[in-house]
Short mmCIF file of C-alpha atoms in Angstrom, two decimals:
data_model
loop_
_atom_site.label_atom_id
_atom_site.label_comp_id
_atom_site.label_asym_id
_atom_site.label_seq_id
_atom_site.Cartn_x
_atom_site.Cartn_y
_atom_site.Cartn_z
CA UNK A 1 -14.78 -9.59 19.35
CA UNK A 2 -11.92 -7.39 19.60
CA UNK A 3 -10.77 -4.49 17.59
CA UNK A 4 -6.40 -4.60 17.28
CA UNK A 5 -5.01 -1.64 16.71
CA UNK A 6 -1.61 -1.25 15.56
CA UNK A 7 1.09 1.61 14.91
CA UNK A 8 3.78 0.42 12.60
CA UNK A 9 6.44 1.21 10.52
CA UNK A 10 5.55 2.36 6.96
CA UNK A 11 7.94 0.24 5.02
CA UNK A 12 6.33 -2.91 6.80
CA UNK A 13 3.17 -2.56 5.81
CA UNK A 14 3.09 -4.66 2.31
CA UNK A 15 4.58 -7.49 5.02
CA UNK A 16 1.92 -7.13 7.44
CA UNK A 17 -0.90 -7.59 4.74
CA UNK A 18 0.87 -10.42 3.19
CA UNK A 19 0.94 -12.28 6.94
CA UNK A 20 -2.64 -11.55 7.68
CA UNK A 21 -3.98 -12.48 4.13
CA UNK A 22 -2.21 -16.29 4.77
CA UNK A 23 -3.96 -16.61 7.79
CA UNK A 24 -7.70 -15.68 6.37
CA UNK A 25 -7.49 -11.99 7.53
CA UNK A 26 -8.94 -9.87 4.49
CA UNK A 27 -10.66 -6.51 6.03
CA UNK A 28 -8.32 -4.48 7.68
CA UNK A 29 -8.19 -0.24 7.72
CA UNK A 30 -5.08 1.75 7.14
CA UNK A 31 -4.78 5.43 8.45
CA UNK A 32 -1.42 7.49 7.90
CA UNK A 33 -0.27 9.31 10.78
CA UNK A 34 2.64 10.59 12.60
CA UNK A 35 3.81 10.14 16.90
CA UNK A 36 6.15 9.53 18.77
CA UNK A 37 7.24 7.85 21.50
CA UNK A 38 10.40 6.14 23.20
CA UNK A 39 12.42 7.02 19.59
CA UNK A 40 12.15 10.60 20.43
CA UNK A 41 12.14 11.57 16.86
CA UNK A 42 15.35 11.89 14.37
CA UNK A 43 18.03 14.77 14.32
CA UNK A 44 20.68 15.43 11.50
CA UNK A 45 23.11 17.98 10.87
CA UNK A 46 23.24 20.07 7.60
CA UNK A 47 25.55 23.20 6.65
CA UNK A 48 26.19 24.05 9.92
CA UNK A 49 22.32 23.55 11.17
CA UNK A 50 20.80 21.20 13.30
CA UNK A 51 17.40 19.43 12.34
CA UNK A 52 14.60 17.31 13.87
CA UNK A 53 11.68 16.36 13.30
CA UNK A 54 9.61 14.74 16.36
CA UNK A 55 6.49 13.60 15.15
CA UNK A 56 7.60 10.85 12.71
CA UNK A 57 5.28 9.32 10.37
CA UNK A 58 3.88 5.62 10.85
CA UNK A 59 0.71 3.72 9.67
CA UNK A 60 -1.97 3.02 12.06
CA UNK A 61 -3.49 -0.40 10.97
CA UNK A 62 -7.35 -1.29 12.70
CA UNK A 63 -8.58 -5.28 12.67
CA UNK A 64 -11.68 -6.51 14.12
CA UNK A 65 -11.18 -10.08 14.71
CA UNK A 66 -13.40 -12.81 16.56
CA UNK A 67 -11.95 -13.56 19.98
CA UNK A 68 -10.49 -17.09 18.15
CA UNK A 69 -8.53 -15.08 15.83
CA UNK A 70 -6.90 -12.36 18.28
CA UNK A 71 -3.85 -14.65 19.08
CA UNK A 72 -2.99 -15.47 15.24
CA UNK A 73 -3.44 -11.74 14.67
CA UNK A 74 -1.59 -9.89 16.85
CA UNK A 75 1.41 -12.32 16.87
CA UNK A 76 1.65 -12.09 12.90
CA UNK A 77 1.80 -8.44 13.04
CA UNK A 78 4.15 -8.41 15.69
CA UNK A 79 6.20 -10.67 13.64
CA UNK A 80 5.73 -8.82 10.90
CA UNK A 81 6.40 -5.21 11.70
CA UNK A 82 9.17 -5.97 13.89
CA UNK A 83 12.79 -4.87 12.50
CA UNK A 84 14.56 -4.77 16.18
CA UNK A 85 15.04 -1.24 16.29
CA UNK A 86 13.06 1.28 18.52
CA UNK A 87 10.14 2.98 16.87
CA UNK A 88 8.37 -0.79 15.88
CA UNK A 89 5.27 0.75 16.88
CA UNK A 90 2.87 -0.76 19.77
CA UNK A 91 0.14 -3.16 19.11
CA UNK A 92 -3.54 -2.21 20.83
CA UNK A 93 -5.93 -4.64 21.74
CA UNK A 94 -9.82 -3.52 22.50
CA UNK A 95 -13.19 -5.10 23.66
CA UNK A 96 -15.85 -4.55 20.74
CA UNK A 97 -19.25 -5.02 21.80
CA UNK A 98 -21.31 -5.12 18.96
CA UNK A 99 -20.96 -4.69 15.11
CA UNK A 100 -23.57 -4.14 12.44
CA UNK A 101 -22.92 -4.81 8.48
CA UNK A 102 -24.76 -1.94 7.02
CA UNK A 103 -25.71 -3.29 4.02
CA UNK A 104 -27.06 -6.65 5.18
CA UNK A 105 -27.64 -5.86 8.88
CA UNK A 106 -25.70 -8.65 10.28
CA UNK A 107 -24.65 -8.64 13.50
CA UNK A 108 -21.95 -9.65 15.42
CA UNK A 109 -19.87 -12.28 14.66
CA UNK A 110 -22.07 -12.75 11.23
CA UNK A 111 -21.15 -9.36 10.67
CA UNK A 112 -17.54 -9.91 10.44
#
């Protein structure tokens, strides 16, 4: 099993979920939060002052998928999220050793 984590764009979010609900994917876990990296952040000019703001807000999206399902996953979000311009996001893929469904106690894959 493997856990995908992925920063993207805000506005691509309703596309994301849209591609992984036509290929089975229902359970996913949306955090807002805000980064940077190669796009530096955004600067604009106003009466005379100069503005930026660094930390600029994306979505962090989490998926635990079976091993099978990693491929399908991760190239529909990539797909998905991508617009062409720097500050896409970055796409995360993690070993997950064990999960437990708390109400039933499933495990594993059953668990999924």
């Amino acid at each position: 099993m493997k856990m995908i984590c992925a920063i993207i764009r805000p506005d691509k979010l309703e596309e994301v979920k849209q591609g992984l609900r036509s290929i089975g994917i229902k359970g996913l876990t949306i955090y807002e939060v805000r980064g940077k990296g190669r796009q530096e952040g955004v600067k604009w000019s106003a009466r005379g002052h100069e503005y930026g703001l660094d930390m600029l807000p994306k979505l962090k999206i989490e998926v635990l998928v079976s091993d099978e399902n990693l491929d399908a996953v991760v190239d529909v979000i990539a797909q998905k999220a991508k617009t062409g311009y720097v500050g896409d996001g970055k796409i995360f893929v993690v070993p997950v050793e064990e999960v437990v469904r708390i109400r039933t106690g499933e495990r594993g894959k059953e668990a999924l």
